[in-house]
XYZ file of C-alpha atoms in Angstrom:
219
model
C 0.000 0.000 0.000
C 1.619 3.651 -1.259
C 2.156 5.827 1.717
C 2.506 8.958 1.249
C 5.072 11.219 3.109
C 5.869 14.749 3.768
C 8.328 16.260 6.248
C 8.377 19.540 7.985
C 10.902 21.831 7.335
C 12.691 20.995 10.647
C 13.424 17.516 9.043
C 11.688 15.601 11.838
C 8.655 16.249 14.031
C 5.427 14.179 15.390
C 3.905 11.908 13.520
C 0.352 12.171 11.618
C -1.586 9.629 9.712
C -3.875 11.690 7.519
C -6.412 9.391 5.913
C -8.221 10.393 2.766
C -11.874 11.425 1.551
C -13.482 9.035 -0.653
C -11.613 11.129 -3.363
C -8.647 9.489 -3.023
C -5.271 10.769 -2.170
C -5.974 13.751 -5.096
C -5.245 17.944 -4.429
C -7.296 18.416 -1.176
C -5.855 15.561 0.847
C -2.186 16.817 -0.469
C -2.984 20.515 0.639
C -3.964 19.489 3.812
C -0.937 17.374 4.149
C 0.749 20.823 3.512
C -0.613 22.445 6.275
C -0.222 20.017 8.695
C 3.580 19.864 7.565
C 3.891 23.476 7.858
C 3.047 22.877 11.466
C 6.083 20.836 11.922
C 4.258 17.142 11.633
C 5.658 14.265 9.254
C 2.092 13.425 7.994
C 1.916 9.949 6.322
C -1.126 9.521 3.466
C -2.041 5.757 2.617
C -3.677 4.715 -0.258
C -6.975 3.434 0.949
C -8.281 1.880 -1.940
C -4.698 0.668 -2.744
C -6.579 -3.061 -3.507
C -8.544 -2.593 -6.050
C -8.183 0.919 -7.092
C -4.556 1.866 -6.767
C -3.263 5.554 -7.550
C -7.252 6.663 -7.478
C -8.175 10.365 -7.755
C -11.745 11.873 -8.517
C -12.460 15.317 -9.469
C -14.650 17.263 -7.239
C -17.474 16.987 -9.471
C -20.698 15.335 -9.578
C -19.405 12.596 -12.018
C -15.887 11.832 -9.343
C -18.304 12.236 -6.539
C -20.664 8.899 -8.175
C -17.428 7.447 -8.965
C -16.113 7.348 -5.798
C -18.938 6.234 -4.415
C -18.493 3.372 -6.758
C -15.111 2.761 -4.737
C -16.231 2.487 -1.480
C -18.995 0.430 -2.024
C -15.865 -1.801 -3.270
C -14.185 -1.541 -0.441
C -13.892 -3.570 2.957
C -14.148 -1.731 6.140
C -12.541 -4.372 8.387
C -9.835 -4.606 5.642
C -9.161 -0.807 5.368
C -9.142 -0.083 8.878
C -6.371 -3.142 9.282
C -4.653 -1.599 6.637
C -4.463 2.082 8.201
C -3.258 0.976 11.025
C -0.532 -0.725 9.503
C 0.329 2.550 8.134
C 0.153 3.846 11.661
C 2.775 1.270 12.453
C 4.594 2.635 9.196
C 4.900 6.107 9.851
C 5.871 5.123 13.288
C 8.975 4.034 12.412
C 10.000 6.617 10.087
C 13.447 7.981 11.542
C 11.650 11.485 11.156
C 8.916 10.921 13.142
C 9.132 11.539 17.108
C 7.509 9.660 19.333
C 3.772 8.168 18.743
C 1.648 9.186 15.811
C -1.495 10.378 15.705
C -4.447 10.056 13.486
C -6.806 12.383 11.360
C -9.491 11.695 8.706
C -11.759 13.406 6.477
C -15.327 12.411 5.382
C -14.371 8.010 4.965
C -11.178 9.163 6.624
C -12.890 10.273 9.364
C -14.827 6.827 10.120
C -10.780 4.789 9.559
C -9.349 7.355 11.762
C -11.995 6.502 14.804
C -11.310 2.504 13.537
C -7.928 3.193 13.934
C -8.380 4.632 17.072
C -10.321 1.602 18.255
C -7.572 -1.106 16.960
C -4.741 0.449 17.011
C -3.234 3.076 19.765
C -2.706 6.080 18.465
C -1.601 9.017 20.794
C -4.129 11.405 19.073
C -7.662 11.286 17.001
C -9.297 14.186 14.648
C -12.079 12.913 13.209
C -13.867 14.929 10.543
C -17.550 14.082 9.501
C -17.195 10.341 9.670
C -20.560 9.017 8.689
C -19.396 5.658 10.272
C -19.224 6.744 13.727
C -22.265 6.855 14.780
C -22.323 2.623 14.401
C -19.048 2.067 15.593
C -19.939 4.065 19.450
C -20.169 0.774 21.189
C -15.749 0.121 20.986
C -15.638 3.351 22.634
C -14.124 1.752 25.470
C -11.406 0.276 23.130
C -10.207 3.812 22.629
C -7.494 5.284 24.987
C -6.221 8.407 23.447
C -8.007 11.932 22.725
C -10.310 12.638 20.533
C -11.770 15.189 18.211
C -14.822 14.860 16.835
C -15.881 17.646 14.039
C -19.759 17.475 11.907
C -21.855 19.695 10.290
C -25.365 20.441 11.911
C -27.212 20.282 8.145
C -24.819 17.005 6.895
C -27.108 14.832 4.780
C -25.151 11.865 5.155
C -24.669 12.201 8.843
C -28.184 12.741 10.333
C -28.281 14.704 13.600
C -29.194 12.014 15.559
C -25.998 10.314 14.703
C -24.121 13.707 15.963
C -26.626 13.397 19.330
C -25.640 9.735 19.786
C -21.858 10.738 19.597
C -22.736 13.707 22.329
C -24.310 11.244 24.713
C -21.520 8.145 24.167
C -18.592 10.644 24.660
C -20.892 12.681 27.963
C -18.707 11.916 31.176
C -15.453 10.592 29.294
C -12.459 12.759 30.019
C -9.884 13.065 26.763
C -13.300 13.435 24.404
C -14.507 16.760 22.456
C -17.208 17.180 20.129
C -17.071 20.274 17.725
C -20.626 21.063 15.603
C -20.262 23.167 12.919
C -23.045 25.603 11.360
C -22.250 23.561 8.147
C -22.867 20.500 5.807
C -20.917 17.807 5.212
C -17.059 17.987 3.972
C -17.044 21.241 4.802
C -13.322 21.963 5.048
C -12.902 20.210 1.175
C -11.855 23.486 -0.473
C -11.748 21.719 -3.659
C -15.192 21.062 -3.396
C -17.663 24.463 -4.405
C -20.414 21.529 -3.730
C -19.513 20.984 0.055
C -16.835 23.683 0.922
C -17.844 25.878 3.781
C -15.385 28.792 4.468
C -16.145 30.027 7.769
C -16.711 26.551 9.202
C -13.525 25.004 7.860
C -11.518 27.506 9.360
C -13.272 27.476 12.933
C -13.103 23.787 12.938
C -9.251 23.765 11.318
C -8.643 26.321 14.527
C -9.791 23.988 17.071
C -8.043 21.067 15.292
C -4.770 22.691 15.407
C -5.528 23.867 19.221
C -6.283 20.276 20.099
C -3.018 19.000 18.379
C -0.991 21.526 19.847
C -2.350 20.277 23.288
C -1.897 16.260 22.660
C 0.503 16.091 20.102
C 2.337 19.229 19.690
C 4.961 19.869 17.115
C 8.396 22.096 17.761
């Protein structure tokens, strides 16, 4: 499975497994991967559909949205999560990366980043609009580090309920934060004039970085 690396100017710094959108690992994941390096992480990008779709990137249209769609309905979840954490393991052992890595996903990223979190041991967790949440809330005990969670109140893949049921699984558990955006879903996709949602991407991209800089902080 490709995974993708960049490292911070600094030459080393923390570790972050940034998992893609259903997308694939196309302009948006790499900017983000950009930022996050700027910050002073080594961020490490896997291939999620490396098995039956390797090298796969969709436009942000409505014809790569359908498409991509197409690949996930392809994919296995138990097999993708087993492979991101693998690529946790990976990026572990990069001689650039400092100590444990964390984890952050976007969209299907967001859903393998909490699976990671709940099979692996990662020493952080952003998770951004993962529609699989919601089902996965009975392994929260299987989760030991902190946790971000970010939706959109008006997500149409991600009913509010789902957001509710995360608010009430996470209510009394130190080391977890829930973040609801005035926003639909894939908000921070700036590639996306179907999804992208300025003001929210940046609030939300603020707390991320203020939660990494608290559990995971770089330089």
């Amino acid at each position: 499975m490709p995974l993708h690396v960049w490292v911070p100017p600094g030459g080393s710094g923390p570790g972050l497994l940034l998992i893609q959108e259903i997308f694939g690992v196309g302009p948006y994941i790499r900017a983000v991967a950009d930022r996050l390096c700027a910050a002073g992480y080594v961020v490490g990008a896997p291939e999620v559909f490396w098995r039956f779709a390797p090298g796969w990137e969709a436009a942000h249209d409505q014809a790569g949205l359908e498409a991509s769609f197409e690949k996930v309905g392809q994919m296995n979840p138990t097999d993708a999560a087993a492979d991101c954490a693998a690529a946790l393991d990976t990026l572990a052992a990069l001689d650039d990366v400092t100590g444990t890595p964390g984890v952050i996903g976007f969209c299907l990223g967001g859903t393998l980043a909490w699976a990671v979190s709940v099979g692996a041991d990662p020493s952080a967790c952003v998770s951004y609009y993962g529609s699989g949440v919601p089902d996965m809330l009975d392994q929260i005990d299987q989760v030991t580090c902190p946790t971000l969670f970010h939706f959109g109140n008006d997500d149409p893949f991600i009913p509010n309920e789902g957001v509710e049921a995360v608010n009430a699984a996470i209510d009394g558990r130190s080391g977890f934060t829930l973040n609801v955006e005035n926003a639909g879903h894939a908000f921070d996709n700036h590639e996306s004039e179907q999804f992208w949602n300025e003001s929210a991407a940046q609030a939300a991209w603020a707390k991320t970085m203020a939660f990494l800089g608290e559990h995971l902080p770089a330089g």
